């Protein structure tokens, strides 16, 4: 559909978006999220981030992991003990942490409103480093547990733009609900893949900011040339108009790539170089499925059958390399790169990835749903690679609660909770280059954004 027609349709669509869409250059404030919708702050009692207004809150909990002074952790440092405050109180003024300490020994400001959240452990709000917000309306409509290509073939027919007002409204409502759910589950920062739908980035941006989330958009280049990958400048076609017209939105965006088998090597290299020049994080899917490895090494397999003549050009030839080696040859792996998945990595490749300086986002529940295997998590943790967690999108996962990725790894692989809490917080902040936001730690002056840890992560 021509961009002009979609823009006309989006005039109607904007009426259903939050006010943040019309005012997306300004801040959108929200109360610090609690992990469980069953434990909301009482009506009218919420830290107000607008300076000069709102009460002082004293939030009492059984325990708290503030991560004060914690830096991104790699290797053995991931498993170091975390300081835990028992019988804890978190003092919040104007949405910022004023004090953290033990109840009874930490002075409370006069008139502070006390909220006892019960026998739970609080931690800094989480980072969901990889998801697809603009596809939230497709939840439950794709094929799972039959392999990657079967899932992909079920997804592709669903990627057409909404054809009427009702369909457009459903896209908006689903993105809003997904973001609201993430905030309620204790997520603060999000790495969102943009560009699957025309103007989908506007839907995802408005919904995430209305929910009080800090969002980074990875504007995904796809294809090897026209009609997919075409045009000048850093932004792919489906994000270009929005990014060029709104510098505030563009500041939250980075050029990205889809994958080594679906995006031309020159397109990936240009996007990576633009990220380096702009000081942004470059992200792409890497080594997700056996079918990807087969296509790149042999030039054969179900992915070839799916993409030949549609995405892959007639003269395409397999590089004859495994995904990691191919990404290295293209110069994509270095500090400032966030690779996603890393399921199909052997021990030597794990070590090479760690040495490159690139970060890796693990999405274990999505990998399980698509039946592509499980990343070598223990080896990756011990290698010194910077690791974080993501849910992937609702087309390959049941929810966007990134805490459940950590809980699944704890229960399935017995990963120590200290490592998983770091992956959820300070490591995710570093992987998205959001340290300036103050997220990831509950210390004086930081945003008072917190979550309730699942039982599996409490120790």
XYZ file of C-alpha atoms in Angstrom:
459
model
C 0.000 0.000 0.000
C 1.476 3.426 -0.887
C 2.681 5.378 2.108
C 0.281 8.241 1.330
C -2.722 5.920 1.602
C -1.497 4.441 4.841
C -0.972 7.949 6.188
C -4.585 8.809 5.325
C -5.782 5.689 7.126
C -3.538 6.484 10.066
C -5.345 9.781 10.561
C -8.275 7.703 11.763
C -5.980 5.318 13.608
C -4.461 8.143 15.631
C -7.841 8.823 17.229
C -7.612 5.475 19.008
C -4.049 5.982 20.242
C -3.134 7.472 23.589
C -2.509 11.182 23.789
C 1.169 10.244 23.752
C 0.955 9.726 19.979
C 0.035 13.334 19.356
C 2.526 14.523 21.946
C 5.231 11.942 21.479
C 7.943 14.584 21.630
C 7.179 15.172 25.322
C 7.508 12.995 28.393
C 4.932 10.441 29.403
C 4.910 9.708 33.125
C 3.636 6.651 34.899
C 3.741 5.226 38.368
C 6.474 2.715 39.186
C 5.162 -0.689 38.119
C 4.408 -3.438 40.571
C 5.032 -6.966 39.466
C 1.629 -8.436 40.112
C -1.740 -6.923 39.133
C -3.018 -8.510 42.358
C -0.780 -6.171 44.366
C -1.366 -2.651 43.000
C -0.660 0.463 44.963
C -3.846 1.798 46.568
C -5.847 4.306 44.583
C -4.382 7.769 44.933
C -1.149 6.516 46.497
C 1.532 6.490 43.881
C 4.847 8.280 43.503
C 4.348 11.267 41.239
C 7.265 11.972 38.934
C 6.233 15.579 38.383
C 8.534 17.593 40.659
C 6.799 19.428 43.460
C 3.741 17.169 43.658
C 2.705 13.916 45.264
C 3.281 12.215 48.605
C 6.357 10.573 49.988
C 5.925 6.800 50.012
C 7.536 4.267 52.289
C 7.201 0.856 50.632
C 7.819 -2.002 53.019
C 8.633 -5.558 51.896
C 10.000 -8.771 53.316
C 13.238 -8.240 51.384
C 14.785 -6.105 48.677
C 17.695 -6.466 46.258
C 18.685 -2.847 45.517
C 21.743 -3.674 43.314
C 23.339 -0.501 44.641
C 26.556 0.207 42.770
C 26.207 -2.902 40.593
C 27.767 -2.756 37.130
C 27.073 -5.006 34.133
C 28.372 -8.450 35.019
C 30.164 -11.066 32.942
C 31.717 -14.417 33.671
C 32.326 -15.268 37.305
C 31.050 -11.869 38.382
C 27.547 -12.933 37.355
C 27.444 -15.408 40.226
C 28.730 -13.108 42.975
C 26.383 -12.655 45.954
C 23.947 -9.756 45.822
C 23.372 -7.641 48.894
C 19.880 -8.312 50.231
C 18.047 -6.054 52.645
C 15.649 -7.991 54.873
C 12.600 -6.349 56.468
C 13.202 -3.623 53.922
C 11.780 -0.190 53.237
C 12.066 1.789 50.015
C 11.463 5.522 50.505
C 10.206 7.275 47.378
C 9.770 10.999 46.753
C 8.532 12.368 43.415
C 9.127 8.993 41.787
C 12.786 8.825 42.795
C 14.467 6.699 45.425
C 15.242 8.726 48.517
C 16.469 5.939 50.778
C 16.787 2.154 51.001
C 17.264 0.333 54.279
C 15.814 -1.792 57.032
C 12.391 -1.025 58.426
C 12.692 0.561 61.863
C 16.235 1.812 61.374
C 15.691 3.929 58.260
C 14.243 7.356 59.097
C 10.957 8.115 57.349
C 10.093 11.663 56.283
C 7.222 13.242 58.235
C 3.861 12.394 56.694
C 5.191 9.500 54.597
C 2.487 7.139 53.408
C 3.372 3.565 54.307
C 2.511 0.735 51.917
C 3.309 -2.784 53.097
C 3.439 -5.059 50.030
C 3.815 -8.173 52.135
C 6.065 -11.244 52.025
C 7.732 -10.518 48.704
C 11.196 -9.651 47.453
C 11.525 -6.407 45.495
C 14.193 -5.715 42.883
C 14.809 -3.025 40.271
C 12.330 -3.081 37.395
C 13.263 -5.438 34.587
C 14.567 -4.989 31.065
C 12.901 -6.861 28.208
C 15.674 -6.466 25.662
C 13.911 -8.051 22.685
C 10.264 -8.083 21.676
C 7.954 -7.213 18.754
C 5.238 -4.904 20.086
C 3.554 -4.052 16.797
C 2.719 -7.724 16.225
C 0.942 -8.164 19.563
C -2.421 -8.484 17.807
C -1.227 -11.777 16.291
C -1.015 -13.547 19.641
C -2.240 -17.131 19.405
C -2.401 -17.167 15.617
C 0.920 -18.788 14.698
C 2.045 -22.408 14.705
C 4.265 -23.565 17.563
C 6.308 -26.644 18.379
C 6.674 -27.690 14.752
C 9.996 -26.049 13.926
C 11.083 -22.586 12.871
C 10.017 -22.734 9.228
C 6.536 -23.986 10.081
C 6.143 -21.055 12.471
C 7.467 -18.619 9.867
C 5.099 -19.929 7.207
C 2.176 -19.413 9.574
C 3.325 -15.858 10.370
C 4.006 -14.477 6.893
C 0.348 -14.395 5.703
C -0.570 -12.419 8.822
C 1.850 -9.554 8.173
C -0.336 -7.542 5.790
C -1.366 -4.068 7.014
C -4.817 -3.727 8.592
C -7.416 -3.269 5.863
C -10.160 -1.473 7.774
C -10.825 0.602 10.874
C -11.664 -2.391 13.048
C -8.436 -4.177 12.157
C -6.397 -1.023 12.731
C -8.051 -0.542 16.094
C -7.172 -4.117 17.040
C -3.498 -3.460 16.288
C -3.543 -0.418 18.561
C -5.471 -2.089 21.365
C -3.199 -5.129 21.395
C -0.044 -3.018 21.587
C -1.529 -0.941 24.387
C -2.527 -4.045 26.326
C 0.881 -5.661 25.834
C 2.688 -2.568 27.124
C 0.330 -2.115 30.047
C 0.856 -5.760 30.988
C 4.634 -5.372 30.842
C 4.506 -2.354 33.135
C 2.231 -4.207 35.556
C 4.666 -7.135 35.561
C 7.548 -4.896 36.579
C 9.250 -4.085 33.274
C 10.774 -0.640 32.806
C 12.955 -0.794 29.660
C 12.130 -2.451 26.348
C 14.029 -3.230 23.169
C 11.370 -3.272 20.450
C 11.826 -4.482 16.881
C 10.057 -2.056 14.545
C 9.180 -2.177 10.870
C 6.971 -5.223 10.497
C 3.930 -3.051 9.708
C 3.749 0.331 7.972
C 3.668 2.963 10.738
C 3.730 0.189 13.306
C 6.536 2.024 15.054
C 4.113 4.834 15.932
C 1.707 2.360 17.507
C 4.463 0.682 19.520
C 6.039 3.956 20.588
C 2.809 5.546 21.767
C 1.676 2.412 23.596
C 5.002 1.867 25.359
C 5.386 5.450 26.467
C 1.774 5.691 27.641
C 2.565 2.707 29.889
C 5.598 4.507 31.301
C 8.148 2.279 29.568
C 11.544 3.422 28.330
C 11.710 2.042 24.801
C 14.478 1.597 22.252
C 13.286 0.795 18.730
C 15.417 -1.363 16.455
C 14.248 -0.330 12.983
C 14.659 -3.543 11.068
C 16.071 -3.701 7.553
C 14.804 -6.721 5.674
C 15.579 -8.102 2.232
C 18.322 -7.802 -0.356
C 16.960 -4.910 -2.388
C 13.651 -3.596 -3.819
C 10.886 -3.868 -2.890
C 12.054 -4.568 0.683
C 15.376 -2.853 1.248
C 15.401 0.364 -0.720
C 15.940 4.073 -0.241
C 18.656 6.272 1.198
C 19.485 7.119 4.788
C 19.647 4.999 7.924
C 15.965 4.117 8.230
C 14.201 1.201 6.537
C 11.124 2.045 4.437
C 8.452 1.267 7.049
C 10.127 3.424 9.716
C 11.551 6.160 7.497
C 8.722 8.678 7.461
C 8.135 8.526 11.206
C 11.833 8.811 12.085
C 12.516 11.616 9.621
C 9.513 13.667 10.713
C 9.959 13.296 14.461
C 13.461 13.853 15.887
C 12.260 12.896 19.373
C 11.166 9.501 18.086
C 14.326 9.150 16.013
C 16.406 9.641 19.164
C 14.923 6.396 20.488
C 15.593 4.502 17.255
C 18.501 2.586 15.796
C 18.893 0.943 12.390
C 18.776 -2.832 12.766
C 18.836 -5.972 10.675
C 16.518 -8.941 10.589
C 18.904 -11.848 10.095
C 21.843 -13.082 8.040
C 19.590 -15.175 5.795
C 16.906 -12.535 5.205
C 18.829 -9.258 4.905
C 21.501 -8.538 2.315
C 25.086 -8.438 3.599
C 25.628 -4.915 2.293
C 22.357 -3.810 3.905
C 23.432 -5.269 7.246
C 26.864 -3.684 7.041
C 25.411 -0.274 6.204
C 22.933 -0.464 9.082
C 25.727 -1.505 11.440
C 27.925 1.352 10.268
C 25.073 3.836 10.692
C 24.599 2.638 14.266
C 28.305 3.083 14.946
C 28.212 6.574 13.482
C 25.081 7.515 15.468
C 26.229 5.943 18.721
C 23.298 3.486 18.762
C 23.012 -0.232 19.465
C 22.859 -2.486 16.400
C 20.667 -5.571 16.840
C 19.822 -8.589 14.708
C 18.675 -12.210 15.061
C 21.625 -14.618 15.117
C 21.874 -18.418 15.109
C 18.248 -18.946 16.087
C 17.338 -22.153 14.273
C 18.904 -25.234 12.660
C 17.264 -24.157 9.399
C 19.276 -20.904 9.460
C 22.520 -22.824 9.846
C 21.603 -25.213 7.042
C 20.711 -22.400 4.668
C 23.935 -20.469 5.290
C 26.240 -23.484 5.184
C 24.621 -25.611 2.470
C 22.297 -23.276 0.594
C 19.522 -25.788 1.149
C 16.672 -26.694 3.450
C 13.173 -25.487 4.289
C 14.180 -21.833 4.685
C 15.463 -21.819 1.126
C 12.162 -23.239 -0.050
C 10.343 -20.529 1.909
C 12.421 -17.532 0.760
C 13.709 -18.475 -2.726
C 12.413 -16.110 -5.381
C 10.571 -14.016 -2.803
C 13.224 -12.616 -0.452
C 16.398 -14.275 -1.687
C 17.449 -12.944 -5.128
C 17.906 -15.402 -8.017
C 21.699 -15.064 -7.869
C 21.930 -15.631 -4.115
C 24.587 -18.081 -3.022
C 25.148 -19.477 0.442
C 28.273 -18.068 2.115
C 29.234 -21.564 3.220
C 29.712 -20.407 6.797
C 27.921 -20.994 10.062
C 25.970 -17.961 11.328
C 28.558 -16.714 13.815
C 31.433 -16.997 11.348
C 29.405 -15.196 8.689
C 28.488 -12.378 11.086
C 32.163 -12.021 11.985
C 33.175 -11.878 8.330
C 30.671 -9.060 7.799
C 32.080 -7.150 10.758
C 28.796 -7.155 12.680
C 30.039 -8.489 16.015
C 31.681 -5.957 18.290
C 30.903 -3.786 21.292
C 27.660 -1.979 20.570
C 26.018 -4.975 18.900
C 23.129 -6.863 20.510
C 22.692 -10.272 18.899
C 19.500 -12.145 19.723
C 19.012 -15.875 20.419
C 22.419 -17.565 19.911
C 20.844 -21.005 20.115
C 23.011 -22.673 17.459
C 26.427 -21.950 18.994
C 29.114 -24.486 19.825
C 31.746 -24.038 22.532
C 34.318 -22.422 20.248
C 31.713 -20.029 18.872
C 30.672 -19.078 22.403
C 34.253 -18.076 23.138
C 34.549 -16.131 19.886
C 31.312 -14.276 20.583
C 32.494 -13.328 24.071
C 35.835 -12.098 22.694
C 34.065 -9.934 20.098
C 32.498 -7.692 22.775
C 28.989 -8.130 21.400
C 26.080 -8.682 23.792
C 23.590 -11.528 23.449
C 19.903 -11.531 24.340
C 18.525 -14.916 25.358
C 14.848 -15.719 24.669
C 14.561 -19.280 26.017
C 10.777 -19.638 26.201
C 10.366 -18.463 22.596
C 13.061 -20.897 21.492
C 11.190 -23.669 23.259
C 7.866 -22.713 21.631
C 9.442 -22.802 18.181
C 11.285 -26.034 18.909
C 14.667 -24.668 17.783
C 16.683 -25.829 20.779
C 18.206 -24.099 23.781
C 21.172 -21.752 23.809
C 24.266 -23.006 25.674
C 23.410 -20.823 28.649
C 25.977 -22.078 31.145
C 28.798 -21.862 28.619
C 27.738 -18.361 27.611
C 27.636 -17.213 31.237
C 31.065 -18.608 31.975
C 32.552 -17.180 28.751
C 32.370 -13.536 29.760
C 29.781 -12.580 27.151
C 27.410 -9.776 28.188
C 24.025 -11.513 28.465
C 20.507 -10.202 28.932
C 16.960 -11.529 28.531
C 14.021 -10.928 26.203
C 10.630 -12.481 25.654
C 10.505 -12.178 21.867
C 6.999 -11.285 20.662
C 3.557 -12.675 21.283
C 3.728 -14.607 18.026
C 6.212 -16.959 19.724
C 5.501 -16.577 23.435
C 2.487 -16.663 25.749
C 3.270 -13.372 27.504
C 5.818 -10.559 27.658
C 6.777 -11.075 31.305
C 10.559 -11.211 31.057
C 10.806 -12.378 34.677
C 9.405 -15.692 33.477
C 12.390 -16.144 31.145
C 14.614 -16.003 34.220
C 12.299 -18.258 36.220
C 12.296 -20.807 33.390
C 16.105 -20.846 33.274
C 16.228 -21.212 37.045
C 13.805 -24.123 37.075
C 15.097 -25.849 33.922
C 18.870 -25.346 34.136
C 19.293 -24.467 37.822
C 20.966 -21.166 36.915
C 21.833 -19.292 40.129
C 19.328 -16.520 40.893
C 22.057 -13.899 41.390
C 23.049 -14.270 37.733
C 19.463 -14.126 36.521
C 18.650 -10.981 38.509
C 21.655 -9.289 36.918
C 20.539 -10.378 33.441
C 17.103 -8.899 34.137
C 18.435 -5.551 35.353
C 21.911 -4.028 35.021
C 22.946 -6.238 32.105
C 19.801 -5.447 30.138
C 20.276 -1.739 30.755
C 23.850 -1.957 29.445
C 22.882 -4.062 26.416
C 20.366 -1.386 25.367
C 22.797 1.423 26.255
C 20.271 2.971 28.642
C 22.570 3.646 31.592
C 21.708 7.345 31.445
C 18.094 6.502 32.326
C 19.139 5.466 35.818
C 17.348 2.136 35.418
C 18.614 -1.138 36.832
C 19.379 -0.084 40.413
C 17.356 1.072 43.400
C 19.671 3.631 44.948
C 19.197 7.258 46.031
C 18.383 9.451 43.047
C 17.433 6.575 40.745
C 13.906 6.106 39.389
C 11.801 4.166 41.883
C 10.813 1.509 39.348
C 10.675 -1.927 40.881
C 9.308 -5.417 40.412
C 8.334 -8.320 42.621
C 10.646 -11.251 41.959
C 9.074 -14.640 41.218
C 9.540 -17.247 43.935
C 12.025 -19.094 41.732
C 14.436 -16.132 41.908
C 14.166 -15.467 45.642
C 16.995 -16.818 47.784
